[in-house]
Amino acid sequence: MTRIGFADHLFLRMHHGIGFPVYNQFLWWFDDVVQREDLERLRDNLSDGLLARRVVASAIPTARDRWVPSAASHSLDFHPEFTDPSMVRQWADGRIDPDIDPETGLGWQLAATRLSDGGMVLSLVASHMVADGGALIAAFRAANSDSVASRVSSAPGGLEALASDFGDAVEQIRSAGGWLV
């Protein structure tokens, strides 16, 4: 079972605890318009890949939260109006959406807008909790390749998840106790 690390825990607390979520955003500026079907396929591939995960709280105090697969994802945000190239930054800033949430499984979103002078801009935004810059690049590359996308391995539920939480809690206490001796 994949547990979140210390840095991930800090990003999660920033997202929900103090209300200052951290996002990563990549923009691609194309000279030509990318067909909507291709963008939908990219979104589907991202939905089946490395970004398809959500964080679940442990049932046992002191155990770390864990990653589980997510079947949920935002639909493609295809901007219906043309955007003036001078307004791309404002459009991109508007893609940072409070609905991007690592605990719901909606931890990322793909968006596109056509430019008034031709071409297109594509935005991929993710909660830093779900993917840092390197992970976002890896997810995008995997979604654009012919390889089978890797996902978070399926997560056990019920008693198996509870036993895993208990084992992690014991290990965390043991680790913390080691600092006291």
mmCIF file of N, CA and C in Angstrom, residues 30-168:
data_model
loop_
_atom_site.group_PDB
_atom_site.id
_atom_site.type_symbol
_atom_site.label_atom_id
_atom_site.label_comp_id
_atom_site.label_asym_id
_atom_site.label_seq_id
_atom_site.Cartn_x
_atom_site.Cartn_y
_atom_site.Cartn_z
ATOM 1 N N PHE A 30 0.207 25.991 -29.084
ATOM 2 C CA PHE A 30 0.313 25.350 -30.397
ATOM 3 C C PHE A 30 0.017 26.358 -31.499
ATOM 4 N N ASP A 31 0.738 26.237 -32.607
ATOM 5 C CA ASP A 31 0.476 27.092 -33.766
ATOM 6 C C ASP A 31 -0.817 26.704 -34.467
ATOM 7 N N ASP A 32 -1.192 25.436 -34.354
ATOM 8 C CA ASP A 32 -2.416 24.938 -34.981
ATOM 9 C C ASP A 32 -3.404 24.513 -33.907
ATOM 10 N N VAL A 33 -4.653 24.385 -34.312
ATOM 11 C CA VAL A 33 -5.691 23.925 -33.388
ATOM 12 C C VAL A 33 -5.590 22.410 -33.258
ATOM 13 N N VAL A 34 -5.607 21.928 -32.039
ATOM 14 C CA VAL A 34 -5.628 20.493 -31.767
ATOM 15 C C VAL A 34 -7.095 20.069 -31.769
ATOM 16 N N GLN A 35 -7.379 18.982 -32.459
ATOM 17 C CA GLN A 35 -8.766 18.531 -32.557
ATOM 18 C C GLN A 35 -9.309 18.123 -31.191
ATOM 19 N N ARG A 36 -10.564 18.448 -30.956
ATOM 20 C CA ARG A 36 -11.178 18.152 -29.664
ATOM 21 C C ARG A 36 -11.129 16.649 -29.353
ATOM 22 N N GLU A 37 -11.320 15.811 -30.364
ATOM 23 C CA GLU A 37 -11.276 14.354 -30.137
ATOM 24 C C GLU A 37 -9.916 13.930 -29.591
ATOM 25 N N ASP A 38 -8.861 14.561 -30.102
ATOM 26 C CA ASP A 38 -7.510 14.249 -29.616
ATOM 27 C C ASP A 38 -7.331 14.703 -28.166
ATOM 28 N N LEU A 39 -7.921 15.855 -27.846
ATOM 29 C CA LEU A 39 -7.840 16.343 -26.462
ATOM 30 C C LEU A 39 -8.631 15.440 -25.522
ATOM 31 N N GLU A 40 -9.788 14.968 -25.976
ATOM 32 C CA GLU A 40 -10.598 14.041 -25.153
ATOM 33 C C GLU A 40 -9.840 12.733 -24.934
ATOM 34 N N ARG A 41 -9.151 12.261 -25.964
ATOM 35 C CA ARG A 41 -8.369 11.030 -25.826
ATOM 36 C C ARG A 41 -7.223 11.241 -24.827
ATOM 37 N N LEU A 42 -6.580 12.409 -24.906
ATOM 38 C CA LEU A 42 -5.526 12.737 -23.944
ATOM 39 C C LEU A 42 -6.085 12.762 -22.525
ATOM 40 N N ARG A 43 -7.234 13.391 -22.347
ATOM 41 C CA ARG A 43 -7.862 13.440 -21.025
ATOM 42 C C ARG A 43 -8.179 12.032 -20.533
ATOM 43 N N ASP A 44 -8.721 11.196 -21.412
ATOM 44 C CA ASP A 44 -9.024 9.810 -21.035
ATOM 45 C C ASP A 44 -7.761 9.062 -20.634
ATOM 46 N N ASN A 45 -6.684 9.258 -21.392
ATOM 47 C CA ASN A 45 -5.418 8.592 -21.066
ATOM 48 C C ASN A 45 -4.861 9.087 -19.729
ATOM 49 N N LEU A 46 -4.963 10.389 -19.480
ATOM 50 C CA LEU A 46 -4.531 10.914 -18.178
ATOM 51 C C LEU A 46 -5.393 10.327 -17.058
ATOM 52 N N SER A 47 -6.678 10.140 -17.329
ATOM 53 C CA SER A 47 -7.601 9.588 -16.326
ATOM 54 C C SER A 47 -7.290 8.137 -15.992
ATOM 55 N N ASP A 48 -6.621 7.452 -16.909
ATOM 56 C CA ASP A 48 -6.265 6.048 -16.687
ATOM 57 C C ASP A 48 -4.818 5.872 -16.266
ATOM 58 N N GLY A 49 -4.113 6.981 -16.036
ATOM 59 C CA GLY A 49 -2.687 6.884 -15.785
ATOM 60 C C GLY A 49 -2.262 7.300 -14.397
ATOM 61 N N LEU A 50 -1.101 7.908 -14.351
ATOM 62 C CA LEU A 50 -0.437 8.237 -13.090
ATOM 63 C C LEU A 50 -1.200 9.244 -12.224
ATOM 64 N N LEU A 51 -2.067 10.044 -12.832
ATOM 65 C CA LEU A 51 -2.809 11.043 -12.054
ATOM 66 C C LEU A 51 -4.089 10.480 -11.442
ATOM 67 N N ALA A 52 -4.434 9.251 -11.793
ATOM 68 C CA ALA A 52 -5.697 8.643 -11.362
ATOM 69 C C ALA A 52 -5.583 8.102 -9.936
ATOM 70 N N ARG A 53 -5.481 9.024 -8.996
ATOM 71 C CA ARG A 53 -5.347 8.614 -7.596
ATOM 72 C C ARG A 53 -5.925 9.679 -6.681
ATOM 73 N N ARG A 54 -6.225 9.247 -5.471
ATOM 74 C CA ARG A 54 -6.696 10.172 -4.444
ATOM 75 C C ARG A 54 -6.132 9.718 -3.109
ATOM 76 N N VAL A 55 -6.080 10.654 -2.182
ATOM 77 C CA VAL A 55 -5.545 10.327 -0.868
ATOM 78 C C VAL A 55 -6.715 10.017 0.067
ATOM 79 N N VAL A 56 -6.534 8.991 0.876
ATOM 80 C CA VAL A 56 -7.558 8.561 1.832
ATOM 81 C C VAL A 56 -6.944 8.604 3.227
ATOM 82 N N ALA A 57 -7.696 9.150 4.155
ATOM 83 C CA ALA A 57 -7.225 9.233 5.535
ATOM 84 C C ALA A 57 -7.160 7.844 6.164
ATOM 85 N N SER A 58 -6.175 7.662 6.997
ATOM 86 C CA SER A 58 -6.029 6.415 7.735
ATOM 87 C C SER A 58 -7.122 6.307 8.794
ATOM 88 N N ALA A 59 -7.522 5.090 9.067
ATOM 89 C CA ALA A 59 -8.527 4.853 10.106
ATOM 90 C C ALA A 59 -7.903 4.796 11.501
ATOM 91 N N ILE A 60 -6.583 4.727 11.556
ATOM 92 C CA ILE A 60 -5.866 4.580 12.831
ATOM 93 C C ILE A 60 -5.009 5.823 13.073
ATOM 94 N N PRO A 61 -5.149 6.467 14.233
ATOM 95 C CA PRO A 61 -4.292 7.631 14.534
ATOM 96 C C PRO A 61 -2.811 7.264 14.444
ATOM 97 N N THR A 62 -2.032 8.186 13.970
ATOM 98 C CA THR A 62 -0.579 8.147 13.734
ATOM 99 C C THR A 62 -0.191 7.422 12.447
ATOM 100 N N ALA A 63 -1.089 6.621 11.875
ATOM 101 C CA ALA A 63 -0.775 5.999 10.586
ATOM 102 C C ALA A 63 -0.861 7.067 9.503
ATOM 103 N N ARG A 64 0.010 6.952 8.509
ATOM 104 C CA ARG A 64 0.002 7.915 7.410
ATOM 105 C C ARG A 64 -1.183 7.660 6.480
ATOM 106 N N ASP A 65 -1.689 8.735 5.882
ATOM 107 C CA ASP A 65 -2.733 8.597 4.873
ATOM 108 C C ASP A 65 -2.165 7.792 3.714
ATOM 109 N N ARG A 66 -3.034 7.288 2.858
ATOM 110 C CA ARG A 66 -2.575 6.421 1.776
ATOM 111 C C ARG A 66 -3.211 6.825 0.442
ATOM 112 N N TRP A 67 -2.524 6.450 -0.638
ATOM 113 C CA TRP A 67 -3.023 6.660 -1.986
ATOM 114 C C TRP A 67 -3.876 5.469 -2.397
ATOM 115 N N VAL A 68 -4.997 5.758 -3.043
ATOM 116 C CA VAL A 68 -5.838 4.722 -3.631
ATOM 117 C C VAL A 68 -6.194 5.156 -5.052
ATOM 118 N N PRO A 69 -6.548 4.208 -5.914
ATOM 119 C CA PRO A 69 -6.938 4.583 -7.276
ATOM 120 C C PRO A 69 -8.205 5.434 -7.267
ATOM 121 N N SER A 70 -8.334 6.278 -8.269
ATOM 122 C CA SER A 70 -9.533 7.107 -8.418
ATOM 123 C C SER A 70 -10.106 6.918 -9.809
ATOM 124 N N ALA A 71 -11.389 6.628 -9.859
ATOM 125 C CA ALA A 71 -12.077 6.516 -11.146
ATOM 126 C C ALA A 71 -12.658 7.865 -11.561
ATOM 127 N N ALA A 72 -12.631 8.832 -10.666
ATOM 128 C CA ALA A 72 -13.195 10.159 -10.955
ATOM 129 C C ALA A 72 -12.161 11.033 -11.645
ATOM 130 N N SER A 73 -12.636 11.888 -12.525
ATOM 131 C CA SER A 73 -11.765 12.906 -13.130
ATOM 132 C C SER A 73 -12.643 14.003 -13.719
ATOM 133 N N HIS A 74 -12.083 15.190 -13.790
ATOM 134 C CA HIS A 74 -12.798 16.304 -14.409
ATOM 135 C C HIS A 74 -12.937 16.059 -15.906
ATOM 136 N N SER A 75 -14.009 16.570 -16.484
ATOM 137 C CA SER A 75 -14.137 16.529 -17.937
ATOM 138 C C SER A 75 -13.190 17.562 -18.537
ATOM 139 N N LEU A 76 -12.953 17.449 -19.820
ATOM 140 C CA LEU A 76 -12.129 18.419 -20.527
ATOM 141 C C LEU A 76 -12.802 19.786 -20.432
ATOM 142 N N ASP A 77 -12.048 20.784 -20.023
ATOM 143 C CA ASP A 77 -12.545 22.167 -19.964
ATOM 144 C C ASP A 77 -12.172 22.826 -21.291
ATOM 145 N N PHE A 78 -13.101 22.754 -22.237
ATOM 146 C CA PHE A 78 -12.867 23.303 -23.573
ATOM 147 C C PHE A 78 -13.547 24.655 -23.654
ATOM 148 N N HIS A 79 -12.739 25.706 -23.670
ATOM 149 C CA HIS A 79 -13.255 27.079 -23.659
ATOM 150 C C HIS A 79 -13.978 27.348 -24.976
ATOM 151 N N PRO A 80 -15.277 27.693 -24.935
ATOM 152 C CA PRO A 80 -16.046 27.828 -26.181
ATOM 153 C C PRO A 80 -15.705 29.073 -27.006
ATOM 154 N N GLU A 81 -15.250 30.133 -26.350
ATOM 155 C CA GLU A 81 -14.913 31.358 -27.083
ATOM 156 C C GLU A 81 -13.429 31.375 -27.435
ATOM 157 N N PHE A 82 -13.114 32.173 -28.438
ATOM 158 C CA PHE A 82 -11.716 32.382 -28.780
ATOM 159 C C PHE A 82 -11.090 33.295 -27.733
ATOM 160 N N THR A 83 -9.814 33.072 -27.462
ATOM 161 C CA THR A 83 -9.074 33.886 -26.503
ATOM 162 C C THR A 83 -8.027 34.695 -27.251
ATOM 163 N N ASP A 84 -7.969 35.978 -26.943
ATOM 164 C CA ASP A 84 -6.934 36.822 -27.532
ATOM 165 C C ASP A 84 -5.591 36.396 -26.938
ATOM 166 N N PRO A 85 -4.542 36.294 -27.750
ATOM 167 C CA PRO A 85 -3.227 35.883 -27.219
ATOM 168 C C PRO A 85 -2.750 36.737 -26.051
ATOM 169 N N SER A 86 -3.131 38.002 -26.016
ATOM 170 C CA SER A 86 -2.706 38.861 -24.907
ATOM 171 C C SER A 86 -3.418 38.505 -23.599
ATOM 172 N N MET A 87 -4.447 37.664 -23.671
ATOM 173 C CA MET A 87 -5.224 37.290 -22.483
ATOM 174 C C MET A 87 -4.950 35.851 -22.021
ATOM 175 N N VAL A 88 -3.941 35.220 -22.602
ATOM 176 C CA VAL A 88 -3.666 33.820 -22.250
ATOM 177 C C VAL A 88 -3.329 33.685 -20.770
ATOM 178 N N ARG A 89 -2.557 34.594 -20.238
ATOM 179 C CA ARG A 89 -2.205 34.487 -18.815
ATOM 180 C C ARG A 89 -3.448 34.539 -17.933
ATOM 181 N N GLN A 90 -4.375 35.436 -18.220
ATOM 182 C CA GLN A 90 -5.603 35.529 -17.438
ATOM 183 C C GLN A 90 -6.434 34.250 -17.602
ATOM 184 N N TRP A 91 -6.497 33.745 -18.836
ATOM 185 C CA TRP A 91 -7.225 32.498 -19.062
ATOM 186 C C TRP A 91 -6.579 31.373 -18.249
ATOM 187 N N ALA A 92 -5.258 31.288 -18.285
ATOM 188 C CA ALA A 92 -4.543 30.238 -17.553
ATOM 189 C C ALA A 92 -4.771 30.365 -16.048
ATOM 190 N N ASP A 93 -4.719 31.582 -15.533
ATOM 191 C CA ASP A 93 -4.980 31.778 -14.099
ATOM 192 C C ASP A 93 -6.376 31.299 -13.723
ATOM 193 N N GLY A 94 -7.324 31.444 -14.643
ATOM 194 C CA GLY A 94 -8.695 30.997 -14.390
ATOM 195 C C GLY A 94 -8.863 29.495 -14.372
ATOM 196 N N ARG A 95 -7.839 28.750 -14.793
ATOM 197 C CA ARG A 95 -7.929 27.280 -14.772
ATOM 198 C C ARG A 95 -7.627 26.732 -13.379
ATOM 199 N N ILE A 96 -7.087 27.551 -12.495
ATOM 200 C CA ILE A 96 -6.846 27.117 -11.112
ATOM 201 C C ILE A 96 -8.204 27.113 -10.424
ATOM 202 N N ASP A 97 -8.697 25.937 -10.169
ATOM 203 C CA ASP A 97 -10.076 25.745 -9.730
ATOM 204 C C ASP A 97 -10.104 25.081 -8.354
ATOM 205 N N PRO A 98 -10.913 25.602 -7.432
ATOM 206 C CA PRO A 98 -10.988 24.968 -6.104
ATOM 207 C C PRO A 98 -11.537 23.542 -6.145
ATOM 208 N N ASP A 99 -12.145 23.132 -7.267
ATOM 209 C CA ASP A 99 -12.619 21.754 -7.401
ATOM 210 C C ASP A 99 -11.478 20.766 -7.637
ATOM 211 N N ILE A 100 -10.272 21.270 -7.866
ATOM 212 C CA ILE A 100 -9.113 20.386 -8.001
ATOM 213 C C ILE A 100 -8.695 20.015 -6.578
ATOM 214 N N ASP A 101 -8.972 18.771 -6.202
ATOM 215 C CA ASP A 101 -8.853 18.358 -4.805
ATOM 216 C C ASP A 101 -8.290 16.938 -4.715
ATOM 217 N N PRO A 102 -7.157 16.755 -4.054
ATOM 218 C CA PRO A 102 -6.524 15.433 -3.993
ATOM 219 C C PRO A 102 -7.305 14.394 -3.194
ATOM 220 N N GLU A 103 -8.240 14.832 -2.368
ATOM 221 C CA GLU A 103 -8.994 13.863 -1.572
ATOM 222 C C GLU A 103 -10.255 13.363 -2.277
ATOM 223 N N THR A 104 -10.720 14.068 -3.289
ATOM 224 C CA THR A 104 -11.907 13.623 -4.022
ATOM 225 C C THR A 104 -11.556 12.760 -5.222
ATOM 226 N N GLY A 105 -10.282 12.758 -5.605
ATOM 227 C CA GLY A 105 -9.873 12.070 -6.821
ATOM 228 C C GLY A 105 -9.886 12.998 -8.013
ATOM 229 N N LEU A 106 -10.388 14.206 -7.816
ATOM 230 C CA LEU A 106 -10.405 15.214 -8.882
ATOM 231 C C LEU A 106 -9.193 16.123 -8.707
ATOM 232 N N GLY A 107 -8.019 15.536 -8.726
ATOM 233 C CA GLY A 107 -6.797 16.242 -8.384
ATOM 234 C C GLY A 107 -6.111 16.958 -9.529
ATOM 235 N N TRP A 108 -6.718 16.956 -10.714
ATOM 236 C CA TRP A 108 -6.099 17.592 -11.871
ATOM 237 C C TRP A 108 -7.184 17.951 -12.877
ATOM 238 N N GLN A 109 -6.821 18.817 -13.843
ATOM 239 C CA GLN A 109 -7.763 19.154 -14.908
ATOM 240 C C GLN A 109 -7.013 19.583 -16.165
ATOM 241 N N LEU A 110 -7.531 19.125 -17.299
ATOM 242 C CA LEU A 110 -7.011 19.490 -18.610
ATOM 243 C C LEU A 110 -7.972 20.495 -19.232
ATOM 244 N N ALA A 111 -7.424 21.589 -19.778
ATOM 245 C CA ALA A 111 -8.257 22.627 -20.389
ATOM 246 C C ALA A 111 -7.612 23.093 -21.688
ATOM 247 N N ALA A 112 -8.439 23.636 -22.586
ATOM 248 C CA ALA A 112 -7.940 24.141 -23.860
ATOM 249 C C ALA A 112 -8.753 25.354 -24.296
ATOM 250 N N THR A 113 -8.076 26.267 -24.982
ATOM 251 C CA THR A 113 -8.758 27.407 -25.592
ATOM 252 C C THR A 113 -8.145 27.659 -26.966
ATOM 253 N N ARG A 114 -9.012 27.994 -27.910
ATOM 254 C CA ARG A 114 -8.546 28.382 -29.239
ATOM 255 C C ARG A 114 -8.192 29.863 -29.209
ATOM 256 N N LEU A 115 -7.154 30.214 -29.946
ATOM 257 C CA LEU A 115 -6.689 31.600 -29.973
ATOM 258 C C LEU A 115 -7.307 32.349 -31.147
ATOM 259 N N SER A 116 -7.574 33.624 -30.931
ATOM 260 C CA SER A 116 -8.238 34.435 -31.953
ATOM 261 C C SER A 116 -7.381 34.626 -33.197
ATOM 262 N N ASP A 117 -6.065 34.468 -33.077
ATOM 263 C CA ASP A 117 -5.198 34.610 -34.255
ATOM 264 C C ASP A 117 -4.747 33.258 -34.794
ATOM 265 N N GLY A 118 -5.446 32.185 -34.400
ATOM 266 C CA GLY A 118 -5.097 30.827 -34.812
ATOM 267 C C GLY A 118 -4.306 30.143 -33.718
ATOM 268 N N GLY A 119 -4.308 28.835 -33.739
ATOM 269 C CA GLY A 119 -3.586 28.085 -32.722
ATOM 270 C C GLY A 119 -4.425 27.798 -31.495
ATOM 271 N N MET A 120 -3.760 27.298 -30.490
ATOM 272 C CA MET A 120 -4.460 26.843 -29.291
ATOM 273 C C MET A 120 -3.498 26.811 -28.116
ATOM 274 N N VAL A 121 -4.044 26.981 -26.926
ATOM 275 C CA VAL A 121 -3.273 26.815 -25.693
ATOM 276 C C VAL A 121 -3.932 25.693 -24.896
ATOM 277 N N LEU A 122 -3.093 24.818 -24.390
ATOM 278 C CA LEU A 122 -3.531 23.688 -23.575
ATOM 279 C C LEU A 122 -2.969 23.880 -22.172
ATOM 280 N N SER A 123 -3.798 23.656 -21.166
ATOM 281 C CA SER A 123 -3.385 23.784 -19.768
ATOM 282 C C SER A 123 -3.606 22.459 -19.054
ATOM 283 N N LEU A 124 -2.621 22.050 -18.283
ATOM 284 C CA LEU A 124 -2.757 20.901 -17.389
ATOM 285 C C LEU A 124 -2.412 21.387 -15.994
ATOM 286 N N VAL A 125 -3.412 21.367 -15.107
ATOM 287 C CA VAL A 125 -3.246 21.810 -13.724
ATOM 288 C C VAL A 125 -3.426 20.603 -12.818
ATOM 289 N N ALA A 126 -2.578 20.497 -11.810
ATOM 290 C CA ALA A 126 -2.717 19.421 -10.821
ATOM 291 C C ALA A 126 -2.375 19.950 -9.444
ATOM 292 N N SER A 127 -3.060 19.418 -8.460
ATOM 293 C CA SER A 127 -2.666 19.679 -7.084
ATOM 294 C C SER A 127 -1.247 19.157 -6.904
ATOM 295 N N HIS A 128 -0.401 19.932 -6.245
ATOM 296 C CA HIS A 128 0.974 19.472 -5.991
ATOM 297 C C HIS A 128 0.950 18.186 -5.186
ATOM 298 N N MET A 129 -0.102 17.978 -4.444
ATOM 299 C CA MET A 129 -0.259 16.749 -3.668
ATOM 300 C C MET A 129 -0.330 15.534 -4.596
ATOM 301 N N VAL A 130 -0.978 15.688 -5.738
ATOM 302 C CA VAL A 130 -1.151 14.589 -6.681
ATOM 303 C C VAL A 130 0.088 14.408 -7.553
ATOM 304 N N ALA A 131 0.699 15.519 -7.966
ATOM 305 C CA ALA A 131 1.851 15.408 -8.859
ATOM 306 C C ALA A 131 2.713 16.653 -8.770
ATOM 307 N N ASP A 132 3.996 16.444 -8.506
ATOM 308 C CA ASP A 132 4.934 17.563 -8.603
ATOM 309 C C ASP A 132 5.276 17.726 -10.085
ATOM 310 N N GLY A 133 6.168 18.636 -10.401
ATOM 311 C CA GLY A 133 6.493 18.905 -11.796
ATOM 312 C C GLY A 133 6.968 17.681 -12.557
ATOM 313 N N GLY A 134 7.859 16.918 -11.958
ATOM 314 C CA GLY A 134 8.371 15.725 -12.622
ATOM 315 C C GLY A 134 7.296 14.678 -12.851
ATOM 316 N N ALA A 135 6.425 14.487 -11.869
ATOM 317 C CA ALA A 135 5.341 13.509 -12.007
ATOM 318 C C ALA A 135 4.322 13.953 -13.050
ATOM 319 N N LEU A 136 4.098 15.262 -13.137
ATOM 320 C CA LEU A 136 3.159 15.781 -14.133
ATOM 321 C C LEU A 136 3.703 15.546 -15.546
ATOM 322 N N ILE A 137 5.002 15.764 -15.723
ATOM 323 C CA ILE A 137 5.626 15.489 -17.020
ATOM 324 C C ILE A 137 5.540 13.996 -17.339
ATOM 325 N N ALA A 138 5.834 13.152 -16.365
ATOM 326 C CA ALA A 138 5.775 11.702 -16.579
ATOM 327 C C ALA A 138 4.359 11.263 -16.945
ATOM 328 N N ALA A 139 3.354 11.823 -16.281
ATOM 329 C CA ALA A 139 1.961 11.473 -16.574
ATOM 330 C C ALA A 139 1.586 11.904 -17.986
ATOM 331 N N PHE A 140 2.016 13.107 -18.377
ATOM 332 C CA PHE A 140 1.708 13.616 -19.717
ATOM 333 C C PHE A 140 2.395 12.771 -20.786
ATOM 334 N N ARG A 141 3.655 12.431 -20.545
ATOM 335 C CA ARG A 141 4.387 11.598 -21.511
ATOM 336 C C ARG A 141 3.734 10.223 -21.643
ATOM 337 N N ALA A 142 3.359 9.623 -20.521
ATOM 338 C CA ALA A 142 2.723 8.300 -20.561
ATOM 339 C C ALA A 142 1.379 8.374 -21.287
ATOM 340 N N ALA A 143 0.637 9.455 -21.084
ATOM 341 C CA ALA A 143 -0.673 9.601 -21.721
ATOM 342 C C ALA A 143 -0.546 9.801 -23.230
ATOM 343 N N ASN A 144 0.630 10.235 -23.694
ATOM 344 C CA ASN A 144 0.864 10.445 -25.121
ATOM 345 C C ASN A 144 1.646 9.322 -25.768
ATOM 346 N N SER A 145 1.855 8.238 -25.056
ATOM 347 C CA SER A 145 2.625 7.130 -25.615
ATOM 348 C C SER A 145 1.700 5.949 -25.865
ATOM 349 N N ASP A 146 2.239 4.957 -26.542
ATOM 350 C CA ASP A 146 1.466 3.745 -26.814
ATOM 351 C C ASP A 146 1.566 2.732 -25.685
ATOM 352 N N SER A 147 2.356 3.058 -24.668
ATOM 353 C CA SER A 147 2.527 2.110 -23.562
ATOM 354 C C SER A 147 1.283 2.100 -22.686
ATOM 355 N N VAL A 148 1.151 1.035 -21.948
ATOM 356 C CA VAL A 148 0.038 0.932 -21.014
ATOM 357 C C VAL A 148 0.358 1.827 -19.819
ATOM 358 N N ALA A 149 -0.555 2.729 -19.517
ATOM 359 C CA ALA A 149 -0.330 3.675 -18.418
ATOM 360 C C ALA A 149 -0.345 2.939 -17.089
ATOM 361 N N SER A 150 0.569 3.327 -16.217
ATOM 362 C CA SER A 150 0.579 2.709 -14.898
ATOM 363 C C SER A 150 -0.245 3.552 -13.943
ATOM 364 N N ARG A 151 -1.013 2.885 -13.117
ATOM 365 C CA ARG A 151 -1.853 3.541 -12.140
ATOM 366 C C ARG A 151 -1.371 3.158 -10.753
ATOM 367 N N VAL A 152 -1.952 3.827 -9.768
ATOM 368 C CA VAL A 152 -1.745 3.395 -8.397
ATOM 369 C C VAL A 152 -2.335 1.996 -8.307
ATOM 370 N N SER A 153 -1.582 1.073 -7.724
ATOM 371 C CA SER A 153 -2.092 -0.291 -7.641
ATOM 372 C C SER A 153 -3.386 -0.298 -6.843
ATOM 373 N N SER A 154 -4.237 -1.246 -7.168
ATOM 374 C CA SER A 154 -5.532 -1.285 -6.509
ATOM 375 C C SER A 154 -5.334 -1.423 -5.005
ATOM 376 N N ALA A 155 -6.162 -0.717 -4.291
ATOM 377 C CA ALA A 155 -6.000 -0.633 -2.840
ATOM 378 C C ALA A 155 -6.933 -1.607 -2.134
ATOM 379 N N PRO A 156 -6.410 -2.275 -1.125
ATOM 380 C CA PRO A 156 -7.276 -3.154 -0.351
ATOM 381 C C PRO A 156 -8.274 -2.323 0.457
ATOM 382 N N GLY A 157 -9.349 -2.918 0.779
ATOM 383 C CA GLY A 157 -10.348 -2.237 1.594
ATOM 384 C C GLY A 157 -10.643 -3.059 2.832
ATOM 385 N N GLY A 158 -11.584 -2.597 3.612
ATOM 386 C CA GLY A 158 -12.060 -3.333 4.773
ATOM 387 C C GLY A 158 -10.980 -3.672 5.773
ATOM 388 N N LEU A 159 -10.977 -4.931 6.198
ATOM 389 C CA LEU A 159 -10.046 -5.379 7.231
ATOM 390 C C LEU A 159 -8.592 -5.301 6.775
ATOM 391 N N GLU A 160 -8.350 -5.550 5.499
ATOM 392 C CA GLU A 160 -6.971 -5.487 5.005
ATOM 393 C C GLU A 160 -6.426 -4.058 5.097
ATOM 394 N N ALA A 161 -7.254 -3.074 4.760
ATOM 395 C CA ALA A 161 -6.831 -1.668 4.868
ATOM 396 C C ALA A 161 -6.635 -1.294 6.335
ATOM 397 N N LEU A 162 -7.533 -1.753 7.202
ATOM 398 C CA LEU A 162 -7.424 -1.475 8.629
ATOM 399 C C LEU A 162 -6.148 -2.096 9.210
ATOM 400 N N ALA A 163 -5.845 -3.320 8.812
ATOM 401 C CA ALA A 163 -4.625 -3.982 9.284
ATOM 402 C C ALA A 163 -3.388 -3.234 8.782
ATOM 403 N N SER A 164 -3.431 -2.769 7.549
ATOM 404 C CA SER A 164 -2.307 -2.001 7.011
ATOM 405 C C SER A 164 -2.146 -0.677 7.768
ATOM 406 N N ASP A 165 -3.263 -0.008 8.050
ATOM 407 C CA ASP A 165 -3.210 1.232 8.833
ATOM 408 C C ASP A 165 -2.620 0.965 10.219
ATOM 409 N N PHE A 166 -3.044 -0.114 10.844
ATOM 410 C CA PHE A 166 -2.537 -0.452 12.172
ATOM 411 C C PHE A 166 -1.025 -0.709 12.120
ATOM 412 N N GLY A 167 -0.590 -1.472 11.125
ATOM 413 C CA GLY A 167 0.837 -1.752 10.979
ATOM 414 C C GLY A 167 1.647 -0.484 10.753
ATOM 415 N N ASP A 168 1.102 0.441 9.955
ATOM 416 C CA ASP A 168 1.818 1.688 9.713
ATOM 417 C C ASP A 168 1.849 2.534 10.981
#
